[in-house]
XYZ file of C-alpha atoms in Angstrom:
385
model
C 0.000 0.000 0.000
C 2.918 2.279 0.755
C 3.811 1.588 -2.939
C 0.883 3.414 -4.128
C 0.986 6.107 -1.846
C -1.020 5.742 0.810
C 0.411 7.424 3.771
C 2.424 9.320 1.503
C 0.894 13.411 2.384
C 1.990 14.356 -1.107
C -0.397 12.069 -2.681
C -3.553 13.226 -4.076
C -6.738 11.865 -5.102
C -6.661 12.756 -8.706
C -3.099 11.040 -9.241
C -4.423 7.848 -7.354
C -7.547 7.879 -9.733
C -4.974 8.135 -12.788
C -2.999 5.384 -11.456
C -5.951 2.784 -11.219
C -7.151 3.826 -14.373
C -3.663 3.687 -16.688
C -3.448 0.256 -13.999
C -7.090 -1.363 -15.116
C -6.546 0.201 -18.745
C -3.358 -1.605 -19.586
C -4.588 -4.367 -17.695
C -7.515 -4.622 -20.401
C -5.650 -3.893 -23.423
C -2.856 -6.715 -22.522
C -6.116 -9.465 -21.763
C -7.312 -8.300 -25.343
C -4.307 -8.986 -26.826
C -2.824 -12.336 -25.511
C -6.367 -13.822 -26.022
C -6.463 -12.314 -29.586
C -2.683 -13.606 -30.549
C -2.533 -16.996 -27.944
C -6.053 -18.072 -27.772
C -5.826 -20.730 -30.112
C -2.872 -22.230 -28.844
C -4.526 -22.563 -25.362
C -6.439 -25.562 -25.739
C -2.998 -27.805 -27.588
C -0.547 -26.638 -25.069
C -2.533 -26.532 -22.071
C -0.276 -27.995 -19.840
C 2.803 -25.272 -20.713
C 0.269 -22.564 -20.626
C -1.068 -23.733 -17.228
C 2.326 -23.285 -15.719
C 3.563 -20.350 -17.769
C 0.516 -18.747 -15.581
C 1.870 -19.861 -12.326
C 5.511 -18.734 -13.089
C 4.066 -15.361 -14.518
C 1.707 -14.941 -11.355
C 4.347 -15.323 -9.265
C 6.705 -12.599 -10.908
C 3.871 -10.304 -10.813
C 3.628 -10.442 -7.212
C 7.465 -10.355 -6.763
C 7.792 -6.900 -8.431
C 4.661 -5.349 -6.790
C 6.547 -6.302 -3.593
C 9.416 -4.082 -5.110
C 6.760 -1.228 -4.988
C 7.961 0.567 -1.439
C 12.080 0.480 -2.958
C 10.407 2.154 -6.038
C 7.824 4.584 -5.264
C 8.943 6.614 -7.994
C 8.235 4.045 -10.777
C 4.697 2.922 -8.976
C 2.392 3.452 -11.976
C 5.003 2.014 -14.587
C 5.279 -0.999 -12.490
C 1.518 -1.444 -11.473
C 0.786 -1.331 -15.490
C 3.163 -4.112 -15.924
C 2.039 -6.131 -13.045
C -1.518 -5.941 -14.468
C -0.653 -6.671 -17.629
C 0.680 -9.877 -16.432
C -2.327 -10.485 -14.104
C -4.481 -10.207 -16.800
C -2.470 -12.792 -18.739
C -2.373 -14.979 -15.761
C -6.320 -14.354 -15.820
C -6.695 -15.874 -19.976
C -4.714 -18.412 -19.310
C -5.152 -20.233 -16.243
C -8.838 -19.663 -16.503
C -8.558 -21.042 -20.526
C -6.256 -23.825 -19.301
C -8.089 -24.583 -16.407
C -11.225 -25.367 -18.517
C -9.346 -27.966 -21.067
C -8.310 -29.599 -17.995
C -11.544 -29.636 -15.901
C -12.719 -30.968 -19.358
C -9.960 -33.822 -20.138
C -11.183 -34.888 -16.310
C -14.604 -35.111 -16.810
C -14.359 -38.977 -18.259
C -18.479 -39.370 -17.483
C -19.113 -36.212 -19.279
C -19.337 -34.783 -15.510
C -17.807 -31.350 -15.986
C -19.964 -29.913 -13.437
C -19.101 -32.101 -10.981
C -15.227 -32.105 -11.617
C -15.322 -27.896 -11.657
C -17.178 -27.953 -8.469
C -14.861 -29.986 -6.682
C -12.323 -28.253 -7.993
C -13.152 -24.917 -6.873
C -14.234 -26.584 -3.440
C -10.481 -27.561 -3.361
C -9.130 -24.072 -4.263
C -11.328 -22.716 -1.675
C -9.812 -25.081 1.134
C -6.029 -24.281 -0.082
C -6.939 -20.337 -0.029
C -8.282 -20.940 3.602
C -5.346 -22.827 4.444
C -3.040 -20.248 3.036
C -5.493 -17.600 5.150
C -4.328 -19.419 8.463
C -0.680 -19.660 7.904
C -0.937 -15.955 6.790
C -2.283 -15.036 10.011
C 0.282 -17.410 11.921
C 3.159 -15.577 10.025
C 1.398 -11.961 11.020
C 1.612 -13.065 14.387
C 4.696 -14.672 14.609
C 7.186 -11.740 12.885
C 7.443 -8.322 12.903
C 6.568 -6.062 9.941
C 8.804 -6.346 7.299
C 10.945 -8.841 8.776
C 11.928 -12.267 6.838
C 9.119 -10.707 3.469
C 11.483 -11.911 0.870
C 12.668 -15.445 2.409
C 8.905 -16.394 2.917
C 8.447 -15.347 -0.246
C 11.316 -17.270 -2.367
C 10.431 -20.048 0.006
C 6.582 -20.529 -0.691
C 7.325 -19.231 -4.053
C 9.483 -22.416 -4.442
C 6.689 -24.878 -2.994
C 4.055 -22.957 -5.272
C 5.915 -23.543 -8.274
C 7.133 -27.064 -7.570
C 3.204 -28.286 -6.344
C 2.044 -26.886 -10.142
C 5.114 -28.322 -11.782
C 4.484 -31.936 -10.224
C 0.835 -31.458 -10.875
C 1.070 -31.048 -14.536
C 3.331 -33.589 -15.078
C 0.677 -35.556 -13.395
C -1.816 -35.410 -16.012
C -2.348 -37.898 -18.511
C -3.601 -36.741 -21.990
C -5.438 -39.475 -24.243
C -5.784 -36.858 -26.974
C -3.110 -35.614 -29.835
C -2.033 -31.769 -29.542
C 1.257 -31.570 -31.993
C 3.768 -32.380 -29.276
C 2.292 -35.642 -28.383
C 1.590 -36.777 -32.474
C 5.063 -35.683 -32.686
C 6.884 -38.083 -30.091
C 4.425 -40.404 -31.209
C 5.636 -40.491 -34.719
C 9.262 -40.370 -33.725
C 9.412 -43.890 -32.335
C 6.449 -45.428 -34.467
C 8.087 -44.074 -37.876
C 11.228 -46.171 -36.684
C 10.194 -48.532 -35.553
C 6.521 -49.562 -36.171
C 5.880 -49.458 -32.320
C 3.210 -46.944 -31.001
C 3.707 -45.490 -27.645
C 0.963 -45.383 -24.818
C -0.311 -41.691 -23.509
C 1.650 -42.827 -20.130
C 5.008 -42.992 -22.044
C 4.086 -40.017 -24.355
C 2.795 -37.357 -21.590
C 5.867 -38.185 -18.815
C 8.208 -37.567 -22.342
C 5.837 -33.931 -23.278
C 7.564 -31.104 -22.008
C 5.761 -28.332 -19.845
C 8.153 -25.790 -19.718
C 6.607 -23.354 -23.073
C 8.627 -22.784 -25.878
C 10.652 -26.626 -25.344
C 10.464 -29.685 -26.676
C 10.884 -31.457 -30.041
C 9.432 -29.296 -33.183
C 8.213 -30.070 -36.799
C 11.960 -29.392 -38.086
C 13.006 -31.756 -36.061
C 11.367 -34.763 -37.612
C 11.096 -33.728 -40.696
C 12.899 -30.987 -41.514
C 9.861 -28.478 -42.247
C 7.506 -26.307 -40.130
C 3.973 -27.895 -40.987
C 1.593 -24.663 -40.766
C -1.880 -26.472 -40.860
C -5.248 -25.035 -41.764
C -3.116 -22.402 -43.908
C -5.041 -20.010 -46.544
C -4.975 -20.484 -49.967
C -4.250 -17.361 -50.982
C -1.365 -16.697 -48.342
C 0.349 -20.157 -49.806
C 0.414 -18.624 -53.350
C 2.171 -15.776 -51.830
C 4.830 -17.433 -49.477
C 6.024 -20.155 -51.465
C 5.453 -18.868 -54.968
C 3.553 -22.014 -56.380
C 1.332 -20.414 -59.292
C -2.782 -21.467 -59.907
C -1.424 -23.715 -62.803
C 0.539 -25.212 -59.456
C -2.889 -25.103 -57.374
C -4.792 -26.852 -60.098
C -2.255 -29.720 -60.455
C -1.991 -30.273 -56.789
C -5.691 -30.313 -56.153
C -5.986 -33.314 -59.075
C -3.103 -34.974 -56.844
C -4.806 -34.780 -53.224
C -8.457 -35.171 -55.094
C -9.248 -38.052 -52.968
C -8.009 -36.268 -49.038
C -9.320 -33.995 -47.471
C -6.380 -31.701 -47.508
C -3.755 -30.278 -49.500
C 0.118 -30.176 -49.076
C 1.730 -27.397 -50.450
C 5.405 -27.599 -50.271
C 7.967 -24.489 -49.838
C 11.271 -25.961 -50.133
C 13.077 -22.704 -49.840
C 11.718 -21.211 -46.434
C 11.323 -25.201 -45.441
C 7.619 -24.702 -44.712
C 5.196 -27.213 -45.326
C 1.717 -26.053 -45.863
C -1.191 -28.115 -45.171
C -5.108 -26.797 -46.341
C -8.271 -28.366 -45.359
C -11.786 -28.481 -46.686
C -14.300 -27.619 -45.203
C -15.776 -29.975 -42.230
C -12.774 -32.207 -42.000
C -12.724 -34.303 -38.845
C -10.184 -35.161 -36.243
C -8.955 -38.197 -38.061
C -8.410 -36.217 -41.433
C -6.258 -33.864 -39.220
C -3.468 -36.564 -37.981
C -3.845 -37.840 -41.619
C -2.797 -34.646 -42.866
C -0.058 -34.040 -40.208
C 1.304 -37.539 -40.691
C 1.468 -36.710 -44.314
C 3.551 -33.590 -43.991
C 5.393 -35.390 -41.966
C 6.007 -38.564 -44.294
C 6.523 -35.721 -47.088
C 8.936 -33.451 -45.278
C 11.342 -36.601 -44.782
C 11.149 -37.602 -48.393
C 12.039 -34.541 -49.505
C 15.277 -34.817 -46.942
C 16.112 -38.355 -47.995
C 16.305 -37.327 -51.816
C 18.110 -34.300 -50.900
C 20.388 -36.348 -48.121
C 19.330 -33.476 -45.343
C 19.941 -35.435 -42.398
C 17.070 -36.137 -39.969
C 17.370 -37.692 -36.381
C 14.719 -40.262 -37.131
C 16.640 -41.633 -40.331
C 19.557 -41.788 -38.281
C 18.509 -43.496 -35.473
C 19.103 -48.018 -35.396
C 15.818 -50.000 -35.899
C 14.710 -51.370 -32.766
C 15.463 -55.391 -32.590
C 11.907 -56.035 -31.890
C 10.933 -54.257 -35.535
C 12.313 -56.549 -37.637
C 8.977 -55.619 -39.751
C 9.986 -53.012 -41.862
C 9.162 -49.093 -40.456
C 7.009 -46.420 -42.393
C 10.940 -44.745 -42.803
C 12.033 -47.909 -44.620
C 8.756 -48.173 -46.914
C 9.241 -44.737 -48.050
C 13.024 -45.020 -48.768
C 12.025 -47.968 -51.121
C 9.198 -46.380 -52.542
C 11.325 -43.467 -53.770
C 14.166 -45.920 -55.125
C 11.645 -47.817 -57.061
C 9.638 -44.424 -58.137
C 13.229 -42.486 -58.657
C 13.757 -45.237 -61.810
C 10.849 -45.088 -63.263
C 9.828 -41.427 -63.545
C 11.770 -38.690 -65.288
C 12.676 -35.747 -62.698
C 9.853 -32.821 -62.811
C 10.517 -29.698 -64.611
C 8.468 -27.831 -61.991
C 10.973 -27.434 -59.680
C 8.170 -25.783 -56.878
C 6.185 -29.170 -56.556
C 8.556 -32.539 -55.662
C 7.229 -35.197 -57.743
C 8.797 -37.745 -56.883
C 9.017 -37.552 -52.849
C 4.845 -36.591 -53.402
C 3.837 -40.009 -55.243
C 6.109 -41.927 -53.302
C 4.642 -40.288 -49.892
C 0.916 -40.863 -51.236
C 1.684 -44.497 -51.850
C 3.558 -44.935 -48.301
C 1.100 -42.956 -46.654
C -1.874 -45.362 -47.926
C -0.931 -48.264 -46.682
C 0.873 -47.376 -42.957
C -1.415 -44.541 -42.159
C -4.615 -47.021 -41.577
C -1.949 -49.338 -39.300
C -1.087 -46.407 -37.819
C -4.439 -45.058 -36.549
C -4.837 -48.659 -35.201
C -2.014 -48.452 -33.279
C -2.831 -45.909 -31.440
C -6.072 -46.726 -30.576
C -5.024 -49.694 -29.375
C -3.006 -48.084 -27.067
C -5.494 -46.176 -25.639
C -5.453 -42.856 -27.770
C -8.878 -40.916 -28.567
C -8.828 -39.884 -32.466
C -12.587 -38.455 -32.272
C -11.319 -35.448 -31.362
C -7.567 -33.484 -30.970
C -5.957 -30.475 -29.733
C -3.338 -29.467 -32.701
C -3.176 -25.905 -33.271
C -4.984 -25.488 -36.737
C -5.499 -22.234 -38.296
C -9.730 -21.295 -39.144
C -8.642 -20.625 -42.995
C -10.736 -24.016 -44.936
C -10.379 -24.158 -48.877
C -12.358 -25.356 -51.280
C -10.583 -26.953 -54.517
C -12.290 -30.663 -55.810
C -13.764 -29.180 -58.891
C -10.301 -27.326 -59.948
C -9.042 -30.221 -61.799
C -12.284 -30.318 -64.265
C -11.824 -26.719 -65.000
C -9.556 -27.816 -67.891
């Protein structure tokens, strides 16, 4: 309170009022704009977002403690402190909902959230009565920044264990993507236990699309915005459509920028989702093995239990037998030969896949990967000539 001048006979009224109101106002703005550039990510990387909030909630209330050493900088650091609040607020709340929902097994999501807030309510009245204790027990001011590093420290290590805790049975991308790591080597698909203690929590880690396949995989990308980036033309558009005629997406390659772009029709499902993620995938390393780009999961041994041949080692012959039989492309934007050998691999391990991993235990009615709202329309392209 000290920070914000109270007690302070220099203070006025009419600063105070400007203070809250730059406070609330940037407070607002900064809500607006995480859920406008972040809300879709939420719901796929719920579990990093979840902490993120912790770690940022606690920072917020470490510099407002900072507020009496810099009375000077009180409305510049309320603003900030705010802004992170209100951060704190979009996520956890967002987060807290795809969790409350991934519990709810019976369809019971009233139940779950009301327990759940019963058990927030007995922690805050918990945390009431050690507060008190700790008013009575020290002076003001004394020991403020040990009790706070050390409950920090529990805080963040209670939230850290408890996410790791939680046990996914549906794909965001950086589940599909440790999935396909070890089943594209070795024909073996993982169970959510193995896959969610491997996930990382901590937000911008873990294994990415490069990684696997050398190329970002933007799904639900715009037509329009694919023309642009990777410079394929409508003749391009019109070939590709006739290629992917039977899926319900389409892969447009940019081999410069290594960017994989993957467009969806409109009212695609779940399953035609992975499909077209395990196809970009499949694709992407193709493209490497022609070019010899080297890619962690074509370097690593074959397990001795898959002595069946892996998706990897389909594709590789698929693209020897398709490599001496077709003449190279002149259209050096679209990869012929990686794309037709891909499409054959992809039709016969992709069903084997999906059976895989529900046998494991994995839901494929529904998924949390990030996919952008743009849908496209192109079946009736190829009859246009």
């Amino acid at each position: 309170m000290k920070g914000v001048g109270v007690g302070d006979s220099a203070a006025t009224p009419f600063a105070a009022a400007i203070t809250w109101i730059l406070k609330d106002g940037t407070g607002m703005i900064g809500r607006i704009a995480f859920a406008w550039f972040e809300g879709t990510c939420l719901d796929g990387d719920c579990k990093k977002w979840r902490l993120f909030a912790d770690v940022l909630n606690d920072m917020a209330m470490g510099l407002e403690l900072l507020l009496p050493l810099l009375s000077s900088y009180s409305t510049h650091i309320l603003c900030i402190t705010t802004t992170m609040k209100s951060i704190v607020g979009v996520a956890g709340g967002a987060t807290r909902a795809a969790i409350t929902q991934h519990q709810a097994i019976r369809n019971n999501m009233a139940d779950v959230s009301a327990k759940d807030g019963s058990q927030e309510t007995f922690v805050n009245l918990c945390a009431s009565l050690v507060g008190i204790i700790i008013l009575a027990t020290f002076n003001e001011g004394e020991f403020v920044w040990q009790l706070f590093t050390i409950f920090t420290v529990i805080h963040l290590y209670a939230n850290y264990q408890a996410v790791l805790s939680l046990k996914m049975v549906t794909l965001n991308k950086a589940r599909l993507i440790l999935l396909l790591q070890t089943y594209l080597g070795t024909n073996m698909a993982s169970s959510p236990e193995v896959i969610n203690r491997n996930e990382t929590v901590v937000l911008g880690t873990g294994m990415s699309d490069p990684d696997l396949c050398g190329f970002q995989i933007i799904l639900g990308a715009s037509l329009q915005n694919v023309m642009a980036y990777s410079k394929v033309s409508a003749e391009d558009i019109k070939l590709l459509a006739s290629f992917y005629h039977s899926k319900k997406y389409l892969i447009v390659v940019d081999t410069r920028g290594k960017r994989m772009f993957v467009t969806f029709l409109e009212g695609e499902r779940a399953v035609d989702v992975i499909q077209g993620y395990f196809h970009a995938v499949m694709l992407g390393i193709a493209i490497c093995i022609t070019r010899e780009h080297p890619l962690m999961v074509l370097s690593k041994p074959q397990s001795d239990s898959s002595h069946i041949a892996c998706p990897v080692h389909h594709l590789q012959e698929a693209l020897v037998r398709l490599s001496t039989t077709n003449e190279v492309s002149r259209n050096k934007r679209i990869p012929v030969v990686p794309m037709m050998a891909t499409d054959y691999t992809v039709s016969k391990e992709f069903p084997e896949f999906l059976e895989s991993i529900q046998k494991q235990g994995w839901n494929i009615e529904s998924h949390h990967i990030t996919v952008d709202e743009w849908r496209g329309e192109w079946r009736d392209l190829d009859k246009q000539n």
